[in-house]
mmCIF file with all atom_site columns, C-alpha atoms in Angstrom:
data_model
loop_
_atom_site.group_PDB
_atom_site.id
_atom_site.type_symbol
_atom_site.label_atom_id
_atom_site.label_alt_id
_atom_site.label_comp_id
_atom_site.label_asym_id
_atom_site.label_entity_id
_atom_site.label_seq_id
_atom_site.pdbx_PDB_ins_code
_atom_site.Cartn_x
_atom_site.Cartn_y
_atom_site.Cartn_z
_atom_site.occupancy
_atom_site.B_iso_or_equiv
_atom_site.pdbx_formal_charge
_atom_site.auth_seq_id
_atom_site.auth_comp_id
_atom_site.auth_asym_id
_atom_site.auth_atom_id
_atom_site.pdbx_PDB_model_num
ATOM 1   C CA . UNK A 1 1   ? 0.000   0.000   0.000   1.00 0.00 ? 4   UNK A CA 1
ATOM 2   C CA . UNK A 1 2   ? 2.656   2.483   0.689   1.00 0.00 ? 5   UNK A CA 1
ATOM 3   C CA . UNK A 1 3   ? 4.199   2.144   -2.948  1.00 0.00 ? 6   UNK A CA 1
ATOM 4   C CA . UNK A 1 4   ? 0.903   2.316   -4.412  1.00 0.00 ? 7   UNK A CA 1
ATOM 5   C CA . UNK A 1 5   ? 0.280   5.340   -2.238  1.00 0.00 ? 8   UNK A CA 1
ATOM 6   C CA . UNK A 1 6   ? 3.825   6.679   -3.412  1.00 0.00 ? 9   UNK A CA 1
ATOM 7   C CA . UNK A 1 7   ? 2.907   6.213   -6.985  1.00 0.00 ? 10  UNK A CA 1
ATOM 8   C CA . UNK A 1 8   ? -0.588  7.843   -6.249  1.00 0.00 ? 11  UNK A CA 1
ATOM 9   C CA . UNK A 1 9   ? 0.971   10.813  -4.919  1.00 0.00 ? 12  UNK A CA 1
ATOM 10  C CA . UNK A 1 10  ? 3.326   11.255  -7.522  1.00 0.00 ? 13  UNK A CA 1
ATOM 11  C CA . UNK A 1 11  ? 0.769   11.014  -10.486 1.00 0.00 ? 14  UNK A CA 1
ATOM 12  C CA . UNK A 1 12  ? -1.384  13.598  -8.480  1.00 0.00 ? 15  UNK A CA 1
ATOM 13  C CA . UNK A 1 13  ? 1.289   15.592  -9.267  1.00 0.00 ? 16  UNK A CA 1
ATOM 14  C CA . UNK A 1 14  ? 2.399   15.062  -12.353 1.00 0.00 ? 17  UNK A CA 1
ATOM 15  C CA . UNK A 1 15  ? -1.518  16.252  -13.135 1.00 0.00 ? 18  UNK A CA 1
ATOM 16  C CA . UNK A 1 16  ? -1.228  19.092  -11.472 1.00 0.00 ? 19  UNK A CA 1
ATOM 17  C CA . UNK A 1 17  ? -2.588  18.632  -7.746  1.00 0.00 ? 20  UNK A CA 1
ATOM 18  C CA . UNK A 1 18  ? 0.644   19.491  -6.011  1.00 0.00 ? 21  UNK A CA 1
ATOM 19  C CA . UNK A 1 19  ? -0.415  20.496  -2.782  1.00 0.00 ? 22  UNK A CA 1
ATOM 20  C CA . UNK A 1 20  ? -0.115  17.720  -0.304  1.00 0.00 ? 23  UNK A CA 1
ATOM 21  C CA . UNK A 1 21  ? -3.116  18.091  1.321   1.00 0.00 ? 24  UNK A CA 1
ATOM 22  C CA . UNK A 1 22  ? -5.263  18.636  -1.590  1.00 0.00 ? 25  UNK A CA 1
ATOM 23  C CA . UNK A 1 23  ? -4.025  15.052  -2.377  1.00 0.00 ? 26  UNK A CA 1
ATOM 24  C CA . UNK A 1 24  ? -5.076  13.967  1.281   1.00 0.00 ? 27  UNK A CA 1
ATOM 25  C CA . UNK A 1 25  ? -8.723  15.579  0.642   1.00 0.00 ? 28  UNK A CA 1
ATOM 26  C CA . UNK A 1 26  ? -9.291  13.670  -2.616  1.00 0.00 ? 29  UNK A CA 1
ATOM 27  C CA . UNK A 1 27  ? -8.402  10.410  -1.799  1.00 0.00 ? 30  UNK A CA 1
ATOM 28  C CA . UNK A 1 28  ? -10.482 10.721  1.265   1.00 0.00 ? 31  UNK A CA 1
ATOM 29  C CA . UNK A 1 29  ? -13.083 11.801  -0.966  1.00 0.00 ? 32  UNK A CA 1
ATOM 30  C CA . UNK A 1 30  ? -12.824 8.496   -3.089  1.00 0.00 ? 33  UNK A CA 1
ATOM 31  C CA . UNK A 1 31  ? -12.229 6.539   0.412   1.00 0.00 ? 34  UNK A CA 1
ATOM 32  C CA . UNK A 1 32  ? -15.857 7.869   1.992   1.00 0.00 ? 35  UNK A CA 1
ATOM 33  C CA . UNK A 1 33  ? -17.510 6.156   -1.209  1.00 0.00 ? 36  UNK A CA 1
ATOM 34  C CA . UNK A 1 34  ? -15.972 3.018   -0.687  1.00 0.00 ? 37  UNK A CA 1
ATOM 35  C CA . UNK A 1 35  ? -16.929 2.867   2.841   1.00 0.00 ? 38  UNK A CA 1
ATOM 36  C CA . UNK A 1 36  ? -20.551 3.889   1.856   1.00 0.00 ? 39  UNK A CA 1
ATOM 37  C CA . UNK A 1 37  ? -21.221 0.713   -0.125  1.00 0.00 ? 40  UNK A CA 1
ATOM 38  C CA . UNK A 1 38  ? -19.550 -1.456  2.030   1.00 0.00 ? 41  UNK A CA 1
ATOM 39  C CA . UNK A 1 39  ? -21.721 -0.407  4.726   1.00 0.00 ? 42  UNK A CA 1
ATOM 40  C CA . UNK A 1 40  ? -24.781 -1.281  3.017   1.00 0.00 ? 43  UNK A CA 1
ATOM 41  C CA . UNK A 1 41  ? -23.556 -3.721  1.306   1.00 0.00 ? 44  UNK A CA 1
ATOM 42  C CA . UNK A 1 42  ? -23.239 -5.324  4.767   1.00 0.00 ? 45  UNK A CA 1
ATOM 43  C CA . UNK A 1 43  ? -26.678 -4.083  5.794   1.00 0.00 ? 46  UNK A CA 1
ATOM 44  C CA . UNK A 1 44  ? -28.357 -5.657  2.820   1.00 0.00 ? 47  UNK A CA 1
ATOM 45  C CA . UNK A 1 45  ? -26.698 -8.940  3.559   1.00 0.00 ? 48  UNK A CA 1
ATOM 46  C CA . UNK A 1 46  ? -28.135 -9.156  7.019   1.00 0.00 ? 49  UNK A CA 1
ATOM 47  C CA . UNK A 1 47  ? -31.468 -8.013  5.726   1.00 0.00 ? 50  UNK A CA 1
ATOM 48  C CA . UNK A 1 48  ? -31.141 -11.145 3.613   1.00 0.00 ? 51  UNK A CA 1
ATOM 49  C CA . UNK A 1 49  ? -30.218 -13.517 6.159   1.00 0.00 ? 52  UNK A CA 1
ATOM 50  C CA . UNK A 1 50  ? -32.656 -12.165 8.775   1.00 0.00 ? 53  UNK A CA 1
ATOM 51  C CA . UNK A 1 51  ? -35.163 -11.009 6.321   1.00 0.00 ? 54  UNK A CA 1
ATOM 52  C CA . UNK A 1 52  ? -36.510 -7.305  6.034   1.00 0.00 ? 55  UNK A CA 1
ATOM 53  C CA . UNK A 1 53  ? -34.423 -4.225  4.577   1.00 0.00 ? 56  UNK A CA 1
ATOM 54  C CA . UNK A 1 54  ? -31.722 -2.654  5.347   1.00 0.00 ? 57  UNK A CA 1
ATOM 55  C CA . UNK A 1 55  ? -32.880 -0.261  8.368   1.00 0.00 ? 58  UNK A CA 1
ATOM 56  C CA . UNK A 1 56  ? -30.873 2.760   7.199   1.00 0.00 ? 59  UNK A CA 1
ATOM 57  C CA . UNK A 1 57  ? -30.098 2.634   3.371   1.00 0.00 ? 60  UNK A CA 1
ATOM 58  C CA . UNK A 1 58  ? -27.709 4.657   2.293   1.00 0.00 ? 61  UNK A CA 1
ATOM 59  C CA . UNK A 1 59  ? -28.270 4.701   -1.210  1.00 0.00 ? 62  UNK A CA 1
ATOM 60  C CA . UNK A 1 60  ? -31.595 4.967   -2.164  1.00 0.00 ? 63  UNK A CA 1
ATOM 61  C CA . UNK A 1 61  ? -32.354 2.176   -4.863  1.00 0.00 ? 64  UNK A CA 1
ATOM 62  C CA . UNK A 1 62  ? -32.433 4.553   -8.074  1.00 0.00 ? 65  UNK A CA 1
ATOM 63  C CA . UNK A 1 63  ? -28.877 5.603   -6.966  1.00 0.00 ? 66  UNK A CA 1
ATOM 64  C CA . UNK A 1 64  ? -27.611 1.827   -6.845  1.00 0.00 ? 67  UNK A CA 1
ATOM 65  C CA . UNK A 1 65  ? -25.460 3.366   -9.900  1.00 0.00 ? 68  UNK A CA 1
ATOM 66  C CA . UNK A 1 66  ? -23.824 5.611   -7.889  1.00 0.00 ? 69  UNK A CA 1
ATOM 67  C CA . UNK A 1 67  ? -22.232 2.418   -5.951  1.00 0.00 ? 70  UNK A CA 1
ATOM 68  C CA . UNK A 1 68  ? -18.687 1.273   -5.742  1.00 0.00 ? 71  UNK A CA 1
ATOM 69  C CA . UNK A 1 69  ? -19.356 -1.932  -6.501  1.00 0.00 ? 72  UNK A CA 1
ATOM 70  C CA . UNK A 1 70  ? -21.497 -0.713  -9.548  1.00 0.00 ? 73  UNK A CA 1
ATOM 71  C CA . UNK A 1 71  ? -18.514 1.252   -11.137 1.00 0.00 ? 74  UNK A CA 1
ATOM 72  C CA . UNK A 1 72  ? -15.335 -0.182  -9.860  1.00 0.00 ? 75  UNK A CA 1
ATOM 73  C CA . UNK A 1 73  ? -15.401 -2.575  -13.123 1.00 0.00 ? 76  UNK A CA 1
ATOM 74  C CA . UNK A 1 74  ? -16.727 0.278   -15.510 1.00 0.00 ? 77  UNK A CA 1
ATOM 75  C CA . UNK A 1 75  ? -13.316 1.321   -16.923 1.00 0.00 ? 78  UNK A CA 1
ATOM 76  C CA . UNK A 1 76  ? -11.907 5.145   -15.862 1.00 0.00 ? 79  UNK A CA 1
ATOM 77  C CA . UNK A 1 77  ? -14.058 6.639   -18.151 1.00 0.00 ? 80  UNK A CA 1
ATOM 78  C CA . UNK A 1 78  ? -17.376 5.799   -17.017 1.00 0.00 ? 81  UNK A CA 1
ATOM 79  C CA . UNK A 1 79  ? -15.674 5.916   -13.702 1.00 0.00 ? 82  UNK A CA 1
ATOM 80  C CA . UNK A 1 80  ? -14.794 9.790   -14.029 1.00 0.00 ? 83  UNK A CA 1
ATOM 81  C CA . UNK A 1 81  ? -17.972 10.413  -15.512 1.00 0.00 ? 84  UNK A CA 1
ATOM 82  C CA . UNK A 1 82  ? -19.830 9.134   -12.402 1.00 0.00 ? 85  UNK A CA 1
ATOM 83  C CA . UNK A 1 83  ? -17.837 11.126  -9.969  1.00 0.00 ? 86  UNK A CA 1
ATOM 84  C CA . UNK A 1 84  ? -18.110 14.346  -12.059 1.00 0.00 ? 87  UNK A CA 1
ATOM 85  C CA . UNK A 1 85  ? -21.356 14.286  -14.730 1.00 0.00 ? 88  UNK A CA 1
ATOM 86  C CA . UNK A 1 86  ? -23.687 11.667  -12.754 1.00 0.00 ? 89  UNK A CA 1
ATOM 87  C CA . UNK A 1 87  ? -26.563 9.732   -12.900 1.00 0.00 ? 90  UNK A CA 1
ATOM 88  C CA . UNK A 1 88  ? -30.425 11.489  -13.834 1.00 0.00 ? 91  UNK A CA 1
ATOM 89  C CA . UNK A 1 89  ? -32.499 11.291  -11.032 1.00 0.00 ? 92  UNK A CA 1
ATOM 90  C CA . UNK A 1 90  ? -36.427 12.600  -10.074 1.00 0.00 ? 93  UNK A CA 1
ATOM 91  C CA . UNK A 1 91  ? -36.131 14.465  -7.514  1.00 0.00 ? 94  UNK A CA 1
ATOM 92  C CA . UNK A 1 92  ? -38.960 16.796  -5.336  1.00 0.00 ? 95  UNK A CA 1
ATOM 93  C CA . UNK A 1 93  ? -37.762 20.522  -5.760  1.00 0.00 ? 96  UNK A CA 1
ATOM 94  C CA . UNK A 1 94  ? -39.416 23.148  -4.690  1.00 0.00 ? 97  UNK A CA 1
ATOM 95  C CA . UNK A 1 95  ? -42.832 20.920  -4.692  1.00 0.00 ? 98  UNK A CA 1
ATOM 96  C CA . UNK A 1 96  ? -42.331 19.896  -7.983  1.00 0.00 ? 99  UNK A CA 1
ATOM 97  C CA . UNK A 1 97  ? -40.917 16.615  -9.268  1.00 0.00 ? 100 UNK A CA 1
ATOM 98  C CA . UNK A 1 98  ? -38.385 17.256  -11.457 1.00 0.00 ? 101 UNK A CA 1
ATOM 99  C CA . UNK A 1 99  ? -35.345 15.222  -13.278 1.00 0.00 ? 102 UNK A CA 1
ATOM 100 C CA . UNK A 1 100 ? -31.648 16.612  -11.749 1.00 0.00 ? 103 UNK A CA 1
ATOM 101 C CA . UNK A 1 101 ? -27.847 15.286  -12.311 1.00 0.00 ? 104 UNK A CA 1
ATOM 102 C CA . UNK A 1 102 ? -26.622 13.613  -9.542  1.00 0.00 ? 105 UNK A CA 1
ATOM 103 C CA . UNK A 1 103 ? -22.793 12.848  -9.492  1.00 0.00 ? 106 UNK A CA 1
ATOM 104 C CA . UNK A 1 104 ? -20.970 10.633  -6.847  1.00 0.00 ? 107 UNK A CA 1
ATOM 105 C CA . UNK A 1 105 ? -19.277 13.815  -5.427  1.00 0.00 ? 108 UNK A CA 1
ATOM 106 C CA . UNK A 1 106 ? -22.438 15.650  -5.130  1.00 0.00 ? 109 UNK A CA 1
ATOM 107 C CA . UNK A 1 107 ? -24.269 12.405  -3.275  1.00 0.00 ? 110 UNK A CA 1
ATOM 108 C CA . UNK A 1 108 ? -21.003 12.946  -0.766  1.00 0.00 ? 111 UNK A CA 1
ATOM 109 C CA . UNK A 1 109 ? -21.161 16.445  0.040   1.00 0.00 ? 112 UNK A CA 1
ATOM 110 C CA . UNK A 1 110 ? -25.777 16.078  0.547   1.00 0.00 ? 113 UNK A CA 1
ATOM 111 C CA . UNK A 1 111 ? -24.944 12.809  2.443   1.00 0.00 ? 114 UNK A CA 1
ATOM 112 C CA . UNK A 1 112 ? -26.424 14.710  5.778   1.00 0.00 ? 115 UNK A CA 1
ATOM 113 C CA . UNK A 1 113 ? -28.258 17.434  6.683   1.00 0.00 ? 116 UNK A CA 1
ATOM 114 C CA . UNK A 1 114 ? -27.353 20.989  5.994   1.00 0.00 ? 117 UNK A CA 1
ATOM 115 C CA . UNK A 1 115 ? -26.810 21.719  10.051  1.00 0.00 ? 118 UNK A CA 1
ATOM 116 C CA . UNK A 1 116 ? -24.846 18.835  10.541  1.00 0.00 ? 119 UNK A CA 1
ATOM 117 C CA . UNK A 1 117 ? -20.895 18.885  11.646  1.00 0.00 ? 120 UNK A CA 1
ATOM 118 C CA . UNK A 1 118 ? -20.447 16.492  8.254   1.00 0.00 ? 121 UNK A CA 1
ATOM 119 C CA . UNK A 1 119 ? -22.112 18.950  5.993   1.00 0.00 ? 122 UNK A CA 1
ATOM 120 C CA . UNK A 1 120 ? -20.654 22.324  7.502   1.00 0.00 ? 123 UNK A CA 1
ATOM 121 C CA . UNK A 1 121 ? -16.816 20.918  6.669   1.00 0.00 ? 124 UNK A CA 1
ATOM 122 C CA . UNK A 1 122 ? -18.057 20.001  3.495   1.00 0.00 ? 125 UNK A CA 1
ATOM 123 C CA . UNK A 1 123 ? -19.375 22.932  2.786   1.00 0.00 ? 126 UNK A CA 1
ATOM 124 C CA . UNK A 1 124 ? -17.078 24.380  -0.194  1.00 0.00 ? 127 UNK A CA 1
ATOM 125 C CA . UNK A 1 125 ? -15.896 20.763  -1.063  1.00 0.00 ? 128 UNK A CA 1
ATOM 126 C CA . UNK A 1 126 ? -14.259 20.740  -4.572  1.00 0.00 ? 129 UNK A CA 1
ATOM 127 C CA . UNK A 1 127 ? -13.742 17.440  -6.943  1.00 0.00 ? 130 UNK A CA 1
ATOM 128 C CA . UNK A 1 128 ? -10.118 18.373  -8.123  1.00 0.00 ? 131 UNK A CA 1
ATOM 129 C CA . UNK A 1 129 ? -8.844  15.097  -9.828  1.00 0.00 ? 132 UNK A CA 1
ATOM 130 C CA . UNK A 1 130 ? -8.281  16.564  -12.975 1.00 0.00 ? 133 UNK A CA 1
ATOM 131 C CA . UNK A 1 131 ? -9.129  13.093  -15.390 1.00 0.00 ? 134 UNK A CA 1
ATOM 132 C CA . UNK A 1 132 ? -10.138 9.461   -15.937 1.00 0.00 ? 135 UNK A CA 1
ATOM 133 C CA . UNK A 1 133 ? -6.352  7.942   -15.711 1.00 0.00 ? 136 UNK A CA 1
ATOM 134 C CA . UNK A 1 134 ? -5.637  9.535   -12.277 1.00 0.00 ? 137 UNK A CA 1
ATOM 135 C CA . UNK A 1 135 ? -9.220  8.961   -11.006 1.00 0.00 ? 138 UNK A CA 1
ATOM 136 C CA . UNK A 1 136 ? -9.035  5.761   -12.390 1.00 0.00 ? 139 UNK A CA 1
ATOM 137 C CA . UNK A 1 137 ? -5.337  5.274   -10.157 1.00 0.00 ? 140 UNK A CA 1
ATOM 138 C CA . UNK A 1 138 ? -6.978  5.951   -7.152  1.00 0.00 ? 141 UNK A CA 1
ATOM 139 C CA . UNK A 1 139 ? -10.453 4.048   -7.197  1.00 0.00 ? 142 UNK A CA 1
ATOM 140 C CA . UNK A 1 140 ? -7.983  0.673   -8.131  1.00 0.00 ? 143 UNK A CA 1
ATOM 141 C CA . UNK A 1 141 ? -5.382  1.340   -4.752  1.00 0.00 ? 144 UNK A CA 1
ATOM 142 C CA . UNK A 1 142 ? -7.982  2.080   -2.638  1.00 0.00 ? 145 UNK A CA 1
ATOM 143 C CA . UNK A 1 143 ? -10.159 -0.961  -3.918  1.00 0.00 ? 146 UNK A CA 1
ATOM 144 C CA . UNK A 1 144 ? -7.434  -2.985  -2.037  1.00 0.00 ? 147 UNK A CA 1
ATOM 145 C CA . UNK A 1 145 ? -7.584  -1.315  1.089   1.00 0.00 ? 148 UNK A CA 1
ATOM 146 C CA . UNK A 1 146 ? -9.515  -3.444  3.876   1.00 0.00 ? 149 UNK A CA 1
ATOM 147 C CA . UNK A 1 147 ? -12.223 -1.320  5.162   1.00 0.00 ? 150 UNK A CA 1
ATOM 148 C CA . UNK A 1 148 ? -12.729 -3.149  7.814   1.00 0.00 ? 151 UNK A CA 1
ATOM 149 C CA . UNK A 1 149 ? -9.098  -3.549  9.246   1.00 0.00 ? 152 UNK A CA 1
ATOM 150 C CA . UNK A 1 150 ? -9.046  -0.869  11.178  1.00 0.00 ? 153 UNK A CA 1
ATOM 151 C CA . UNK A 1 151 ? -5.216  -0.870  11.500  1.00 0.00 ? 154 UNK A CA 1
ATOM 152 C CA . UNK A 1 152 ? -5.211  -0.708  7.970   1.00 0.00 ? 155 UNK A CA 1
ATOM 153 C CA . UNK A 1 153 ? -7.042  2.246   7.259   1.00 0.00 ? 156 UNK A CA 1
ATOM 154 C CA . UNK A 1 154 ? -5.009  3.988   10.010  1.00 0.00 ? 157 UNK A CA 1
ATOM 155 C CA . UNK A 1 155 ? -1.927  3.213   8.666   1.00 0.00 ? 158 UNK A CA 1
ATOM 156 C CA . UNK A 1 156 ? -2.968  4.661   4.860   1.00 0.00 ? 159 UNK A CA 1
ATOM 157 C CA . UNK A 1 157 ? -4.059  8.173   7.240   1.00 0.00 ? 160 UNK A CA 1
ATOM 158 C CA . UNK A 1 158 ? -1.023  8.088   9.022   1.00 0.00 ? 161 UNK A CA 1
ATOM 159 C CA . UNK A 1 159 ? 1.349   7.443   5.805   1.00 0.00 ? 162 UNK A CA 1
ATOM 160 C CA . UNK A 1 160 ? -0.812  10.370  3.744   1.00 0.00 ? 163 UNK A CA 1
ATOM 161 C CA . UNK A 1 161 ? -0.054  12.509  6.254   1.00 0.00 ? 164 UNK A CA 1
ATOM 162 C CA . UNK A 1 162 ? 3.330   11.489  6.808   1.00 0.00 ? 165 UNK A CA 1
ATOM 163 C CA . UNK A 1 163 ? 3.901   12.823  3.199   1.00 0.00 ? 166 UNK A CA 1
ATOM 164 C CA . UNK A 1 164 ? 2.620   16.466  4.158   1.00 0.00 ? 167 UNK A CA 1
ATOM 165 C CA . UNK A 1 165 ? 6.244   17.400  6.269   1.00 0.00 ? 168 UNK A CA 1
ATOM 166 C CA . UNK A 1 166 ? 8.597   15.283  8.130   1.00 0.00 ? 169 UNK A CA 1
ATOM 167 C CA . UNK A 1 167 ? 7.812   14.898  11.719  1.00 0.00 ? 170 UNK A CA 1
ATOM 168 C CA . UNK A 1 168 ? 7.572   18.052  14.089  1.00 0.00 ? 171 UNK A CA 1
ATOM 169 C CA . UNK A 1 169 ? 6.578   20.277  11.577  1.00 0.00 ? 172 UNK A CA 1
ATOM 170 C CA . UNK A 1 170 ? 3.032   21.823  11.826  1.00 0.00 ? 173 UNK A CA 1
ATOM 171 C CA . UNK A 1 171 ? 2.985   20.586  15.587  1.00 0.00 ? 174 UNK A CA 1
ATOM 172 C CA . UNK A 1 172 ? 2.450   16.896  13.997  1.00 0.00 ? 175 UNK A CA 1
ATOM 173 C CA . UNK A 1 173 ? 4.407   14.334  16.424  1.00 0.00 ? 176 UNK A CA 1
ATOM 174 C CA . UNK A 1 174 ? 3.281   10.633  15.148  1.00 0.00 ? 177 UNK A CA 1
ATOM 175 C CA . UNK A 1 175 ? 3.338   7.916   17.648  1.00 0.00 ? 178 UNK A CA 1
ATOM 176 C CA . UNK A 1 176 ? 4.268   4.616   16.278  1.00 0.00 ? 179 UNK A CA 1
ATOM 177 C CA . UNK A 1 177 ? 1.459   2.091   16.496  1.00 0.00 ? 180 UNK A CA 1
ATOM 178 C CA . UNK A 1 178 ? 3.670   -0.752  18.842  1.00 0.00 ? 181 UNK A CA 1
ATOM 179 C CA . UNK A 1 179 ? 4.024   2.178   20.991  1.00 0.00 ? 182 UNK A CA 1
ATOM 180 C CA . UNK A 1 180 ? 0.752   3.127   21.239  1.00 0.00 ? 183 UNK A CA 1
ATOM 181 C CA . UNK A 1 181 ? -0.270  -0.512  21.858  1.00 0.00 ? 184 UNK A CA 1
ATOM 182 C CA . UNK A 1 182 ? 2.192   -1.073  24.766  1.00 0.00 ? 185 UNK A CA 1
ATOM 183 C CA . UNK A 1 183 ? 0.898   2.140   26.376  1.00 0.00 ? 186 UNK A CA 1
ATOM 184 C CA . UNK A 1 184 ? -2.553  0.689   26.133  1.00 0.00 ? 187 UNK A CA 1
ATOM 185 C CA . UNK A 1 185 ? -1.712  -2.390  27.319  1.00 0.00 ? 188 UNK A CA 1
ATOM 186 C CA . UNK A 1 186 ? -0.111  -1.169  30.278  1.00 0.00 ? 189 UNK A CA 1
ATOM 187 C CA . UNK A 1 187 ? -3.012  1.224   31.550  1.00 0.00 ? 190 UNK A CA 1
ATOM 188 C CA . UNK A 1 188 ? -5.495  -1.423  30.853  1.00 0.00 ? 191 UNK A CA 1
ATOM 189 C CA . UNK A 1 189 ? -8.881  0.660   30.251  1.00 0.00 ? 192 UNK A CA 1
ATOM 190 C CA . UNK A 1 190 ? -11.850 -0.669  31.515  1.00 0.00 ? 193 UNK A CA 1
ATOM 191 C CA . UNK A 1 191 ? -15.175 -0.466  29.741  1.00 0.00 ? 194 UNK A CA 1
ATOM 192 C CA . UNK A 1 192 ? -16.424 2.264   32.504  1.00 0.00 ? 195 UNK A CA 1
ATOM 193 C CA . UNK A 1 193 ? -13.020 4.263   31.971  1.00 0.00 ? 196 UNK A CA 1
ATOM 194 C CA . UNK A 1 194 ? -12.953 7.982   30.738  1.00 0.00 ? 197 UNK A CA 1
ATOM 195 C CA . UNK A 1 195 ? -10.529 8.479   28.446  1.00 0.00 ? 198 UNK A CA 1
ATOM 196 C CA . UNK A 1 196 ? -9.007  11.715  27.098  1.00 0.00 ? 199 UNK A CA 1
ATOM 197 C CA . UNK A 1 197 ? -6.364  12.288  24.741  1.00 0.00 ? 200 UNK A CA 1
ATOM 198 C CA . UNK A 1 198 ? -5.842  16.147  24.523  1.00 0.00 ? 201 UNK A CA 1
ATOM 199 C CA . UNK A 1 199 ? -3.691  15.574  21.529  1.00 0.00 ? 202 UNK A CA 1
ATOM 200 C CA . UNK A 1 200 ? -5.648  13.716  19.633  1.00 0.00 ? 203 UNK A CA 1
ATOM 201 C CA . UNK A 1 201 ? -4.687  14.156  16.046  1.00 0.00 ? 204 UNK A CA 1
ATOM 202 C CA . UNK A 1 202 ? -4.931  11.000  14.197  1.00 0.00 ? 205 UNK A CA 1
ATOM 203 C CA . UNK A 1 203 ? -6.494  9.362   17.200  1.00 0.00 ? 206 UNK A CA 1
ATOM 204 C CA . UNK A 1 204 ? -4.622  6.497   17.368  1.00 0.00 ? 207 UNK A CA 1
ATOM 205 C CA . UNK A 1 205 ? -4.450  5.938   21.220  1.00 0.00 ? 208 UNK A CA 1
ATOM 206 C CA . UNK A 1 206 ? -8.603  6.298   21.233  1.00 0.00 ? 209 UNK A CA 1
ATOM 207 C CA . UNK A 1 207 ? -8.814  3.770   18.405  1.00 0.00 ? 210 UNK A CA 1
ATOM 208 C CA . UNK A 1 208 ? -6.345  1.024   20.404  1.00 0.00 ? 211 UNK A CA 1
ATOM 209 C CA . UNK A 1 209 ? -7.940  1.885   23.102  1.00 0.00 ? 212 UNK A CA 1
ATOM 210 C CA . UNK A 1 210 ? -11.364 0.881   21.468  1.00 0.00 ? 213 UNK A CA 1
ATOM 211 C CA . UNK A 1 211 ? -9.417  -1.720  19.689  1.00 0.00 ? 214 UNK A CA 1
ATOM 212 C CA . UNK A 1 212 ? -8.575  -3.441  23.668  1.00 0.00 ? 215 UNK A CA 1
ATOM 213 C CA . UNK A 1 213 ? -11.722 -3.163  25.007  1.00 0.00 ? 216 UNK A CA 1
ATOM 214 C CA . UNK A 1 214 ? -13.376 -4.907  22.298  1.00 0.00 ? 217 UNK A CA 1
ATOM 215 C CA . UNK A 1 215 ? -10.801 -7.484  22.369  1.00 0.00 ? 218 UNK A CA 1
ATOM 216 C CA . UNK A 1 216 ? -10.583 -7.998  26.605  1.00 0.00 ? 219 UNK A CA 1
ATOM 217 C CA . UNK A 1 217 ? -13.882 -6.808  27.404  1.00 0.00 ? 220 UNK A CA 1
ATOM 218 C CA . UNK A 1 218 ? -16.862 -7.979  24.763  1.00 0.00 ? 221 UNK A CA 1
#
C-alpha cells in the first residue's frame, strides 16, 4: 500500500494537484464512497439472512449506480464520468418533481443534513482530480484497502499525512502504532473508563484503546 500510495501521490502531481493536502482531501473523498457501499452492502446482507431491509439505506435504490461496486469494473471513463457528470435522477424541488444530475461527489457532500458537523466541513468541497487515468489510479489502490481492518485504514491516514512534512513540523508528532499498543496495554482501560487524549490528532491511542476493550472486554 505504501508504494501504491507513493505512486498515487506522484501522479497527483504530475496532473497538477501538487499540494499535499489537496491530495489527502481527494483520496479521502474516493475513500468515503468506498466505505458507503460497504456499509450497506453489509446491511443488505443481514437483511437477507434475517429477512426485512436494510434499516438505514444509504443509497436509495435509483442511486444503486452511484455504488462502488457498480462502477469499480466500468473502466476510468465511465468511472470519471460518475464522480463528475452523474446519474439522472427525479427528484422533489421546490414541490415539484423534477429530473436533476446527480454525481458521486455531489451524493457525498448532501450525504447529511445541511446543520450537521459532516455537511458544515463540506461545505465548499471541490472534486479536483483533474481526469479518468488519475481517477481511475486511485479508485484501483484504494479498492485494495480493507475497510474493515481498522489498522489498515489507520496506517494509509497516518502514511498520507506522513507525506505532508517530516515529523515536528506543523505541531504533527506521530506515535508509532507498537508504541501506542504497549501504552494501552499497560493502563489497561476498563469499559467504565474515561478516556481523554488532549492531543488527539490521528487518534490512534482512542482507536487502540477501542481496539482493547473490544478485544478484553466484549
Amino acid at each position: 500500500l505504501r508504494n501504491d500510495t507513493d505512486k498515487l501521490g506522484e501522479a497527483c502531481w504530475a496532473g497538477g494537484i501538487s499540494n499535499p493536502r489537496t491530495v489527502i482531501e481527494q483520496i479521502t473523498y474516493v475513500l468515503c464512497i468506498k466505505r458507503l457501499d460497504e456499509l450497506q452492502t453489509r446491511q443488505e446482507k443481514a437483511a437477507q439472512l434475517f429477512g426485512g431491509s436494510p434499516d438505514k439505506a444509504i443509497f436509495q435504490k435509483d442511486e444503486a449506480l452511484l455504488r462502488w461496486s457498480h462502477f469499480i469494473n466500468t473502466g476510468p471513463e465511465a468511472i470519471y464520468e460518475r464522480f463528475t457528470q452523474g446519474i439522472e435522477l427525479e427528484r422533489e424541488v421546490d414541490g415539484e418533481l423534477k429530473t436533476i444530475r446527480v454525481s458521486v461527489f455531489d451524493f457525498i457532500k448532501n450525504l447529511a443534513d445541511a446543520e450537521s458537523v459532516f455537511a458544515q466541513n463540506m461545505k465548499g468541497a471541490t472534486f479536483m482530480i483533474p481526469n479518468a487515468r488519475l481517477l481511475d489510479k486511485a479508485v484501483q489502490m484504494i479498492d485494495k484497502v480493507d475497510m474493515d481492518d481498522r489498522d489498515t485504514k489507520g496506517d494509509v491516514y497516518e502514511y498520507l499525512l506522513s507525506r505532508i512534512a517530516s515529523a515536528g513540523q506543523n505541531g504533527q508528532f506521530r506515535t508509532p502504532r507498537h508504541i501506542i499498543r504497549l501504552m494501552v496495554d499497560m493502563v489497561a482501560p476498563q469499559p467504565k473508563d474515561t478516556v481523554c487524549d488532549p492531543s488527539a490528532g490521528t487518534c490512534g491511542f482512542l482507536v487502540a484503546t477501542d481496539d482493547y476493550l473490544r478485544e478484553n472486554h466484549e
